[in-house]
Amino acid sequence: MSQSVWDATSLPVFSAVKVQTIESELDKILAHNQQAIEACVTNNTQPTWESLVLPLDQLHDDLNNFWSPISHLNSVKNSPEIREAYNACLPKLTQFYTELGQNKALYQAYKALAESDQAKHLSVAQTEALTQTIKDFELSGVGLEGAAKQRYAEISQRLSELGSQFGENVLDATQAWSKHITDESELSGLPESALDQAKQMAQAKGLDGWLFTLDLPSYIPVMSYADNAPLREEMYRAYATRASDQGGEAKFDNAGLIDEILALRHEMAEILGFENYAELSVATKMADNGQQVIDFLNDLASRSKPSAEQDLAQLKAFAKAEYEVENLNAWDMSYYSEKLRQHEYSLSQEELRPYFPMNKVLSGLFHVAQTLFGVAIREEQDFDSYHKDVKLFTISKEGEDVARFYLDPYAREAKRGGAWMDSCRTRRRLSDNRLQLPVAYLVCNFTPPIGDKPALLTHDEVTTLFHEFGHGLHHMLTQVDVSSVSGINGVAWDAVELPSQFMENWCYEPEALAHIAGHFETGEPLPADLLDKMLAAKNFQSGMQMVRQLEFSLFDFRLHKEYQAGMSVQAVIDEVRSQVAVTAPPSFNRFQNSFSHIFAGGYAAGYYSYKWAEVLSADAFSKFEEEGIFNTVTGAHFRDTILANGGSRPAAELFADFRGREPSTDALLRHSGIAA
């Protein structure tokens, strides 16, 4: 067996990041890479995998190994210094990759390799990597000339800047708002965990009383439990108007950025010969075309909306009968929904929290992964970190280390909201035949430990952890040695959520919950009555949740598919809501201004991927329902088809290999409690 790379270069050294030298170091790497690429093309009259692809992979990896910790720190430990350095480097990176994608000599070299005799003897992964690389060149405008080529480069540069600015505005607008309360009577209804967290946050700022912010661990408990309706309204308004003209500082308003982003994306698509950006987006996805996506979303909406209408009717009737509330405002929905959940199931998320201490949840998550996929997971104690809460774990299989991952679990200041997995290192075969092993970042924003108590998660947070770990497994359990199709690389974007949503299912299985849940003081398992209530409440308001996600998906896709100069973004989201939603938010709501997934992330004209992949994940899990949720043969089959192959084969092909047929929406609708 060839030696694996597991040395000082296999992990980033965060303490070695010197902010003042980042830009100059990047300049050196880019200059070296440009010279090396030119030499590689010039000297490759008959390109081979070894003479063309491996050297270029090494250059890409060197750049990634430099940039990865910087990009990561910009998200999880943001500061004026790191932000300034990051933004100074972005245009240089964008220019480098734009020029790389339009390098005709390099494109011709790849085509020559694909048409050579050696190509007949390449592996499936190598062949797919070549196919995808050639397609990427073509979608990057390698065929453009003159003014069109120049304009494409300008658009790429500007979109990079705008996406970064959008994300920064959301972060800054979120952090600019807080609510300081000193009168405890204003906080009736709030659970002890929320009060303790708010008190801890106030103390950290040298304040008496309680401090609330728009970070979700602070925001959600207020919206769900606070009896104080004016406080709920104030926080809802602040959250729903972040980075807009309706609230906060004008300098954070993202409206102008949204208009410019959409216009530039549309222009880019037209330059490349597509009718709109949605068609450009779909060109690398499982979906065949934009209309297929629209039809898919509309079909789900028509099948889900009756269920959502029933959910809303039930909520309204309950609020009126029990609380004499005639009209539910947007800031009342979560509050009365939680009251209804407790009325129907005698259950609240807060009751479950003591049974989900972080360490127990982690050990349960690892038990699921170890049982299904035949891996072992151990925590490392000695590693370079950027925060005391960060942990590092190593995954091994059959006694051999195969991957590592960082876990950064808790919300804090200067950390981007949400949860995500990102690639730190990619598995690939080096030119000396050694194997570089994959490393992942797993980032969440859970409620942190309070006082001497451990971090106690809600069941929703448990599900989020399983989701992100599913992404991590996709990246880390790959058996592909070709970097561009290894792990999550090269996977169609509308299939990339398959492993993550798949892992969420174990959070609802009694057999798995026996390992995931245990009281933080006594260790006692989740009581049978609580477990029964939790499972009974699984599909509580699932119709409304379904149409909400479909609203986001249709808004995103239609925005990019139907774009016209001067179009009103607000009009599009209003029209989508009139079609699929069962509640209309207040006119001041500016959800789109903080929709980072599509304006600052990779989900532009691709947010539908969550629902597309949820069909795949629900159908994949139904095989475990048939054969046993801890069936090791089925688990190994999922590992060896879906997880191991990464992007080396088309996602539809891999799914069919695992399931023995094409996917069906029936399992998703059944799991959601919506009649098929």
XYZ file of C-alpha atoms in Angstrom:
676
model
C 0.000 0.000 0.000
C 1.346 3.434 -0.875
C 2.285 5.812 1.907
C -0.254 8.438 3.005
C 0.523 12.076 3.582
C -0.145 12.759 7.261
C 2.546 15.203 8.276
C 2.887 18.865 9.204
C 1.576 19.940 5.798
C -1.652 17.936 6.127
C -3.274 20.462 8.474
C -3.382 24.254 8.336
C -1.337 26.141 10.915
C -3.683 28.958 11.865
C -1.171 30.609 14.172
C 1.171 30.988 11.204
C -1.300 33.234 9.357
C 0.299 36.678 9.448
C -2.342 39.103 8.251
C 0.131 41.774 7.151
C 1.926 39.394 4.751
C -1.093 37.550 3.278
C -1.293 39.678 0.143
C 2.440 39.539 -0.649
C 2.533 35.768 -0.036
C -0.415 35.291 -2.384
C 1.342 37.388 -5.043
C 4.338 35.028 -4.886
C 2.206 31.897 -5.180
C 0.168 33.269 -8.081
C 3.284 34.432 -9.947
C 4.881 31.007 -9.461
C 1.712 29.208 -10.577
C 1.347 31.349 -13.695
C 4.949 30.637 -14.725
C 4.545 26.923 -13.986
C 1.295 26.714 -16.006
C 2.948 28.440 -18.958
C 5.926 26.082 -18.797
C 3.624 23.085 -18.468
C 1.672 24.044 -21.597
C 4.768 25.009 -23.610
C 6.560 21.726 -22.870
C 3.526 19.505 -23.441
C 3.400 18.706 -27.147
C 1.924 15.285 -26.318
C 0.270 15.773 -22.935
C -0.161 12.864 -20.556
C -1.905 12.603 -17.229
C 1.478 12.697 -15.500
C 2.864 15.640 -17.472
C -0.287 17.797 -17.504
C -2.881 17.000 -14.856
C -0.724 16.032 -11.870
C 1.501 19.153 -11.997
C -1.547 21.412 -12.331
C -3.283 19.621 -9.464
C -0.220 20.272 -7.330
C -0.278 23.987 -8.170
C -3.985 24.178 -7.313
C -3.366 22.326 -4.052
C -0.496 24.614 -3.053
C -2.746 27.621 -3.572
C -5.618 25.988 -1.673
C -3.384 25.055 1.256
C -2.347 28.704 1.552
C -5.811 30.214 1.082
C -7.984 27.692 2.960
C -7.105 28.797 6.535
C -7.399 32.475 5.542
C -10.830 32.029 3.980
C -11.901 29.940 6.962
C -10.726 32.539 9.500
C -12.573 35.226 7.560
C -15.787 33.273 8.249
C -15.221 32.090 11.814
C -12.947 34.738 13.381
C -13.673 37.856 11.368
C -11.748 41.023 12.181
C -11.083 44.298 10.359
C -7.525 43.097 9.620
C -8.454 39.680 8.213
C -11.354 41.202 6.259
C -9.093 43.824 4.683
C -6.503 41.223 3.688
C -9.185 38.838 2.405
C -10.813 41.517 0.257
C -7.448 42.682 -1.085
C -6.727 39.114 -2.241
C -10.132 38.302 -3.756
C -9.629 40.297 -7.006
C -6.243 38.650 -7.537
C -7.655 35.163 -7.039
C -10.612 35.915 -9.296
C -8.318 37.229 -12.025
C -6.072 34.172 -11.717
C -8.960 31.697 -12.024
C -10.657 33.688 -14.797
C -7.453 33.699 -16.853
C -6.939 30.017 -16.076
C -10.451 29.193 -17.305
C -9.806 31.121 -20.538
C -6.342 29.710 -21.212
C -6.817 28.313 -24.715
C -3.465 26.547 -24.835
C -4.294 24.736 -21.596
C -7.769 23.893 -22.893
C -6.278 22.451 -26.066
C -3.811 20.434 -24.002
C -6.661 18.890 -22.002
C -8.583 18.144 -25.202
C -5.476 16.578 -26.733
C -5.101 14.352 -23.661
C -8.785 13.388 -23.813
C -8.353 12.354 -27.454
C -4.995 10.588 -26.985
C -4.246 6.875 -26.833
C -3.547 7.194 -23.097
C -7.134 8.346 -22.548
C -8.342 4.846 -23.447
C -6.476 3.487 -20.420
C -7.426 6.121 -17.854
C -9.591 5.216 -14.872
C -13.283 6.120 -14.663
C -12.411 8.961 -12.263
C -9.657 10.313 -14.529
C -11.958 10.216 -17.546
C -14.744 12.015 -15.689
C -12.252 14.594 -14.399
C -11.120 15.330 -17.957
C -14.723 15.598 -19.178
C -15.661 17.994 -16.379
C -12.497 20.086 -16.783
C -13.091 20.559 -20.508
C -16.706 21.524 -19.815
C -15.549 23.971 -17.112
C -13.224 25.633 -19.628
C -16.134 26.057 -22.031
C -18.413 27.456 -19.314
C -15.621 29.839 -18.274
C -15.571 31.465 -21.695
C -12.469 29.824 -23.173
C -13.991 30.380 -26.621
C -14.515 34.097 -26.125
C -12.518 36.688 -28.026
C -11.820 40.407 -27.753
C -14.400 42.560 -26.003
C -16.535 39.601 -24.881
C -13.542 37.968 -23.211
C -12.606 41.216 -21.490
C -16.172 41.811 -20.328
C -16.456 38.287 -18.927
C -13.318 38.889 -16.860
C -14.683 42.195 -15.588
C -17.982 40.562 -14.592
C -16.224 37.703 -12.778
C -14.143 40.189 -10.846
C -17.091 42.340 -9.871
C -19.309 39.399 -8.876
C -16.583 38.169 -6.550
C -16.431 41.565 -4.851
C -20.214 41.897 -4.630
C -20.685 38.455 -3.082
C -18.102 39.206 -0.403
C -19.666 42.610 0.307
C -23.146 41.067 0.549
C -21.995 38.567 3.173
C -20.139 41.231 5.135
C -23.214 43.458 5.180
C -25.358 40.638 6.559
C -22.793 39.847 9.256
C -22.340 43.515 10.195
C -26.077 44.262 10.202
C -26.702 41.199 12.378
C -23.999 42.178 14.858
C -24.931 45.875 14.911
C -28.260 45.142 16.635
C -28.778 44.075 20.243
C -31.462 44.441 22.886
C -30.470 45.088 26.504
C -33.156 44.347 29.100
C -32.881 44.914 32.850
C -36.503 44.264 33.869
C -37.058 40.520 34.189
C -40.821 40.952 33.922
C -40.328 41.706 30.226
C -38.931 38.201 29.745
C -41.756 36.007 30.992
C -42.138 32.759 29.095
C -38.488 32.497 28.171
C -36.897 29.200 29.242
C -34.071 29.137 31.752
C -31.503 28.226 29.092
C -32.328 31.358 27.055
C -32.233 33.586 30.141
C -28.916 32.117 31.272
C -27.407 32.641 27.836
C -28.670 36.240 27.654
C -27.305 36.968 31.134
C -23.934 35.471 30.168
C -23.850 37.640 27.046
C -24.662 40.754 29.092
C -21.923 39.960 31.609
C -19.418 39.513 28.778
C -20.187 43.127 27.785
C -19.996 44.393 31.367
C -23.779 44.894 31.560
C -26.401 44.016 34.131
C -29.520 42.100 33.122
C -29.898 40.303 29.828
C -28.601 40.909 26.309
C -30.272 39.554 23.165
C -28.910 39.544 19.615
C -30.032 38.443 16.154
C -27.839 35.333 16.246
C -30.215 32.374 16.021
C -29.486 30.819 19.467
C -30.589 34.174 20.943
C -33.317 35.072 18.425
C -35.241 31.798 18.150
C -36.064 31.367 21.875
C -37.518 34.901 22.001
C -39.695 34.282 18.936
C -40.808 30.882 20.247
C -41.343 31.516 23.966
C -41.415 35.212 24.949
C -44.885 36.243 26.168
C -43.855 39.842 25.473
C -45.404 40.498 22.039
C -43.791 43.948 21.590
C -40.370 42.366 22.215
C -41.117 39.649 19.659
C -42.219 42.289 17.172
C -39.099 44.393 17.771
C -36.777 41.438 17.253
C -38.715 40.132 14.257
C -38.602 43.543 12.604
C -34.852 43.836 13.246
C -34.193 40.335 11.876
C -36.499 40.629 8.851
C -35.033 43.987 7.802
C -31.329 43.182 8.181
C -29.141 44.757 5.499
C -32.077 46.666 3.993
C -33.578 50.133 3.704
C -36.206 49.150 6.266
C -33.916 48.867 9.250
C -30.440 49.484 10.589
C -27.684 51.523 8.993
C -27.976 52.531 5.337
C -24.398 51.426 4.629
C -25.436 47.782 5.161
C -28.314 47.896 2.637
C -27.895 45.048 0.144
C -30.650 46.111 -2.294
C -28.281 47.778 -4.769
C -25.904 44.835 -4.600
C -28.732 42.404 -5.400
C -29.725 44.382 -8.501
C -26.134 44.535 -9.717
C -25.460 40.856 -9.002
C -28.539 39.770 -10.965
C -27.736 42.028 -13.905
C -24.144 40.803 -14.098
C -25.094 37.143 -13.810
C -27.591 37.563 -16.638
C -25.034 39.330 -18.794
C -22.466 36.626 -18.080
C -24.926 33.912 -19.099
C -25.714 35.724 -22.350
C -22.013 36.150 -23.144
C -21.643 32.371 -22.785
C -24.612 31.718 -25.081
C -27.316 30.930 -22.505
C -30.742 32.534 -22.386
C -30.397 33.301 -18.688
C -28.329 32.507 -15.611
C -30.671 29.703 -14.544
C -29.810 27.745 -17.714
C -26.090 28.371 -17.121
C -26.497 27.116 -13.548
C -28.323 23.941 -14.606
C -25.628 23.131 -17.204
C -23.554 21.447 -14.468
C -26.414 19.936 -12.438
C -28.521 16.761 -12.492
C -31.565 18.629 -13.818
C -31.733 18.673 -17.611
C -32.964 22.250 -17.988
C -34.587 25.143 -16.184
C -38.135 24.140 -17.059
C -37.624 20.743 -15.448
C -36.648 22.521 -12.205
C -39.701 24.795 -12.343
C -41.979 21.805 -13.040
C -40.403 19.846 -10.161
C -40.938 22.712 -7.685
C -44.466 23.478 -8.900
C -45.433 19.812 -8.615
C -44.158 19.622 -5.029
C -45.920 22.888 -4.222
C -49.276 21.751 -5.583
C -49.010 18.502 -3.619
C -47.889 20.239 -0.407
C -49.993 23.399 -0.260
C -53.228 21.700 0.897
C -51.303 20.275 3.855
C -49.827 23.728 4.600
C -53.303 25.279 4.495
C -54.524 22.680 6.995
C -51.536 23.486 9.256
C -52.360 27.193 9.183
C -56.086 26.656 9.749
C -55.295 24.505 12.784
C -52.924 27.158 14.180
C -55.421 29.985 13.694
C -58.248 28.011 15.279
C -56.059 27.146 18.250
C -54.869 30.745 18.798
C -58.452 31.982 18.655
C -59.935 29.286 20.890
C -57.202 29.225 23.520
C -55.889 32.803 23.483
C -58.672 34.812 21.804
C -56.211 35.966 19.140
C -58.054 36.868 15.951
C -55.091 37.794 13.723
C -51.689 36.169 13.778
C -48.847 38.568 13.018
C -45.549 37.317 11.597
C -43.957 37.634 15.061
C -46.779 35.548 16.552
C -46.379 32.511 14.307
C -43.491 30.771 16.087
C -44.886 31.674 19.514
C -48.338 30.193 18.968
C -46.902 27.299 16.967
C -44.848 26.379 20.023
C -47.966 26.714 22.211
C -49.837 24.443 19.795
C -46.992 21.908 19.769
C -47.102 21.786 23.569
C -50.913 21.547 23.512
C -50.968 18.745 20.924
C -47.934 16.763 22.054
C -47.108 18.138 25.549
C -43.620 18.718 24.204
C -41.263 21.640 23.711
C -37.734 21.745 22.318
C -36.624 23.002 25.747
C -37.807 19.821 27.451
C -35.561 17.822 25.148
C -32.478 20.019 25.598
C -31.175 18.378 28.856
C -31.083 15.045 27.007
C -28.830 16.309 24.231
C -25.531 17.415 25.811
C -22.943 18.022 23.096
C -20.582 15.206 24.097
C -23.363 12.608 24.202
C -24.711 13.758 20.829
C -21.228 13.545 19.326
C -20.654 10.037 20.663
C -24.057 9.020 19.271
C -23.282 10.580 15.891
C -19.972 8.717 15.795
C -21.703 5.471 16.792
C -24.079 5.832 13.828
C -21.182 6.499 11.429
C -19.046 3.711 12.868
C -21.867 1.165 12.683
C -23.065 2.062 9.194
C -19.789 2.782 7.462
C -17.214 0.696 9.338
C -15.084 3.615 10.543
C -13.578 4.617 13.893
C -13.359 8.237 15.079
C -10.942 9.564 17.697
C -10.365 13.044 19.088
C -6.932 14.653 18.750
C -5.607 16.679 21.677
C -2.528 18.372 20.277
C -3.166 20.584 17.249
C -2.934 24.209 16.183
C -6.284 25.947 16.705
C -7.830 29.395 16.395
C -10.369 29.086 19.240
C -10.696 27.060 22.447
C -14.024 25.527 21.353
C -12.599 23.956 18.182
C -12.015 20.196 18.197
C -10.078 17.996 15.771
C -10.973 14.379 14.997
C -9.342 11.620 12.949
C -11.348 8.989 11.057
C -9.817 5.573 10.494
C -10.986 2.513 8.600
C -9.639 -0.982 9.198
C -6.937 0.477 11.441
C -5.690 3.004 8.901
C -6.267 6.767 9.126
C -8.334 8.048 6.196
C -9.403 11.612 7.075
C -9.601 14.389 9.649
C -12.101 17.111 10.460
C -12.324 20.242 12.563
C -15.542 20.871 14.499
C -16.329 24.481 15.424
C -19.771 24.120 17.052
C -20.854 27.274 18.908
C -22.162 30.738 18.012
C -19.946 33.677 18.972
C -19.132 37.214 17.929
C -17.280 37.742 14.633
C -18.461 34.358 13.311
C -20.708 34.058 10.279
C -24.151 32.674 11.077
C -25.515 29.374 9.857
C -23.901 25.961 9.530
C -21.667 24.592 6.813
C -19.025 22.084 5.792
C -16.050 23.177 3.753
C -13.065 21.415 2.257
C -9.756 22.050 3.976
C -7.701 19.424 2.140
C -8.748 17.121 -0.702
C -7.850 13.465 -1.116
C -5.606 12.992 -4.135
C -2.746 10.890 -5.479
C 0.533 12.804 -5.581
C 3.150 12.549 -8.300
C 5.358 10.407 -6.039
C 2.399 8.014 -5.574
C 1.770 9.015 -1.966
C -1.841 9.672 -0.991
C -2.938 13.025 0.407
C -5.778 12.464 2.867
C -8.873 14.688 3.097
C -9.552 17.205 5.865
C -12.883 18.995 6.422
C -14.165 21.989 8.351
C -17.540 21.462 10.085
C -18.992 24.724 11.394
C -22.223 25.284 13.358
C -23.704 28.049 15.498
C -25.197 26.161 18.415
C -26.081 27.493 21.844
C -22.743 27.491 23.713
C -22.114 26.057 27.214
C -23.581 28.283 29.930
C -21.885 28.566 33.318
C -20.827 25.140 34.531
C -23.355 23.334 32.325
C -22.252 21.661 29.091
C -23.696 22.814 25.779
C -27.266 21.460 25.654
C -28.653 21.212 22.131
C -32.196 21.391 20.858
C -33.258 18.492 18.687
C -33.167 20.867 15.710
C -29.497 21.559 16.483
C -28.815 17.830 16.742
C -30.306 17.418 13.266
C -28.118 20.247 11.947
C -25.001 18.526 13.317
C -25.941 15.259 11.584
C -26.603 17.212 8.363
C -23.191 18.867 8.283
C -21.466 15.628 9.262
C -23.155 13.992 6.259
C -21.441 16.557 4.014
C -18.225 15.788 5.860
C -18.557 12.041 5.280
C -19.060 12.687 1.562
C -15.783 14.595 1.530
C -13.840 12.300 3.870
C -14.886 8.764 2.915
C -14.182 9.230 -0.780
C -12.002 6.571 -2.388
C -11.266 8.742 -5.417
C -7.636 9.796 -5.880
C -8.256 12.461 -8.549
C -8.655 15.805 -6.803
C -11.180 17.476 -9.129
C -13.717 14.648 -8.632
C -12.673 13.563 -5.132
C -15.087 13.920 -2.207
C -17.586 16.707 -2.847
C -15.578 18.018 -5.825
C -17.290 17.529 -9.163
C -20.575 16.416 -7.574
C -23.622 17.913 -9.291
C -24.807 20.719 -7.012
C -28.373 19.424 -6.869
C -27.057 16.100 -5.547
C -24.549 17.477 -3.042
C -27.189 17.635 -0.272
C -27.981 13.914 -0.590
C -25.564 12.588 2.093
C -26.277 15.484 4.469
C -30.061 15.199 4.399
C -29.726 11.408 4.450
C -27.895 11.504 7.819
C -30.665 13.574 9.430
C -32.970 10.538 9.401
C -31.133 8.835 12.266
C -32.114 11.724 14.581
C -35.667 10.349 14.534
C -34.965 6.638 14.936
C -35.445 5.237 18.480
C -32.653 2.726 17.932
C -30.244 5.550 17.106
C -31.585 7.987 19.707
C -30.677 5.455 22.392
C -27.047 6.362 21.592
C -27.564 10.059 20.791
C -29.599 11.133 23.840
C -28.768 10.962 27.548
C -29.476 13.378 30.409
C -26.501 15.668 31.006
C -26.582 15.095 34.806
C -27.789 11.536 35.239
C -27.043 9.951 31.880
C -30.561 8.489 31.834
C -31.926 7.821 28.339
C -34.660 9.900 26.774
C -37.815 8.786 28.635
C -40.206 6.725 26.552
C -43.002 9.278 26.860
C -40.745 12.124 25.651
C -39.457 9.970 22.805
C -43.003 9.072 21.768
C -44.025 12.739 21.852
C -40.977 13.788 19.839
C -41.631 11.203 17.150
C -45.336 12.051 17.093
C -44.426 15.726 16.617
C -41.894 15.014 13.856
C -44.181 16.256 11.097
C -45.710 19.090 13.095
C -46.484 21.853 10.564
C -44.421 20.016 7.929
C -46.735 21.329 5.213
C -45.914 24.927 6.119
C -42.216 24.080 6.345
C -42.324 22.444 2.921
C -43.961 25.391 1.157
C -41.558 27.810 2.859
C -38.578 25.992 1.345
C -40.354 25.823 -2.005
C -40.958 29.587 -1.753
C -37.204 30.191 -1.377
C -36.403 27.764 -4.200
C -38.906 29.193 -6.676
C -37.953 32.775 -5.810
C -34.282 32.037 -6.448
C -34.839 30.130 -9.679
C -37.425 32.453 -11.178
C -35.300 35.471 -10.266
C -32.490 34.109 -12.431
C -34.635 32.500 -15.136
C -36.961 35.450 -15.761
C -34.476 38.269 -15.217
C -35.076 41.486 -17.132
C -33.411 44.861 -16.732
C -35.194 46.905 -14.098
C -37.209 43.961 -12.744
C -38.460 44.285 -9.165
C -36.982 41.658 -6.884
C -39.737 42.345 -4.369
C -42.394 41.767 -7.029
C -40.932 38.336 -7.825
C -40.913 37.170 -4.226
C -44.425 38.582 -3.703
C -45.686 36.668 -6.744
C -44.044 33.426 -5.619
C -45.574 33.831 -2.166
C -49.025 34.341 -3.659
C -48.551 31.053 -5.520
C -47.103 28.721 -2.882
C -47.114 30.359 0.564
C -50.037 30.253 2.986
C -48.959 33.321 4.985
C -47.750 36.701 3.749
C -45.046 38.515 5.740
C -45.363 42.239 6.518
C -44.550 44.693 3.741
C -41.370 45.739 5.558
C -39.934 42.206 5.384
C -36.773 42.125 3.260
C -35.838 38.448 3.477
C -33.983 38.661 0.165
C -31.484 41.201 1.548
C -29.970 38.568 3.821
C -30.429 35.532 1.524
C -26.707 34.780 1.565
C -27.123 31.301 0.081
C -27.858 32.764 -3.353
C -26.133 36.154 -3.223
C -22.986 35.298 -1.266
C -22.817 31.496 -1.493
C -22.865 28.821 -4.151
C -26.631 28.370 -4.444
C -27.500 30.949 -7.136
C -30.267 29.411 -9.278
C -29.550 26.304 -7.221
C -31.408 26.649 -3.931
C -33.859 24.090 -5.338
C -31.027 21.599 -4.746
C -32.191 21.140 -1.157
C -35.559 19.800 -2.288
C -34.136 17.940 -5.297
C -31.613 16.159 -3.077
C -34.193 15.611 -0.335
C -36.096 13.423 -2.771
C -32.897 11.412 -3.257
C -32.066 11.258 0.458
C -35.566 10.216 1.541
C -35.654 7.520 -1.126
C -32.170 6.314 -0.175
C -33.151 6.113 3.492
C -36.267 4.128 2.621
C -33.891 1.270 1.725
C -32.683 1.295 5.345
C -36.303 1.343 6.520
C -36.813 -1.818 4.492
C -33.573 -3.566 5.502
C -32.797 -2.186 8.990
C -31.529 1.266 9.947
C -28.267 -0.189 11.255
C -27.937 -2.840 8.546
C -24.182 -2.897 7.996
C -24.435 -4.400 4.511
C -26.774 -1.607 3.387
C -24.531 0.947 5.112
C -21.443 -0.366 3.345
C -23.368 -0.286 0.063
C -24.249 3.400 0.593
C -20.641 4.136 1.543
C -19.219 2.343 -1.473
C -21.629 3.828 -4.025
C -22.657 7.333 -2.916
C -19.864 8.371 -0.525
C -16.837 6.642 -2.003
C -17.297 7.766 -5.599
C -17.522 11.527 -5.030
C -17.927 13.284 -8.373
C -16.210 10.552 -10.374
C -19.510 9.308 -11.829
C -22.836 11.080 -12.523
C -25.011 11.382 -9.407
C -28.049 9.820 -11.105
C -25.963 6.776 -11.994
C -24.665 6.385 -8.437
C -28.166 6.718 -6.987
C -29.495 4.058 -9.358
C -26.594 1.782 -8.360
C -27.564 2.135 -4.709
C -31.343 2.064 -4.963
C -31.677 -0.209 -8.010
C -33.986 2.279 -9.759
C -34.598 5.952 -10.441
C -35.663 8.168 -7.502
C -39.298 8.652 -6.495
C -40.862 11.578 -4.575
C -43.127 9.219 -2.624
C -40.687 8.671 0.258
C -40.174 12.418 0.763
C -43.902 13.102 0.927
C -44.407 10.144 3.260
C -41.558 11.208 5.558
C -43.026 14.721 5.630
C -46.479 13.458 6.551
C -47.862 14.725 3.255
C -49.960 12.215 1.342
C -48.273 11.044 -1.853
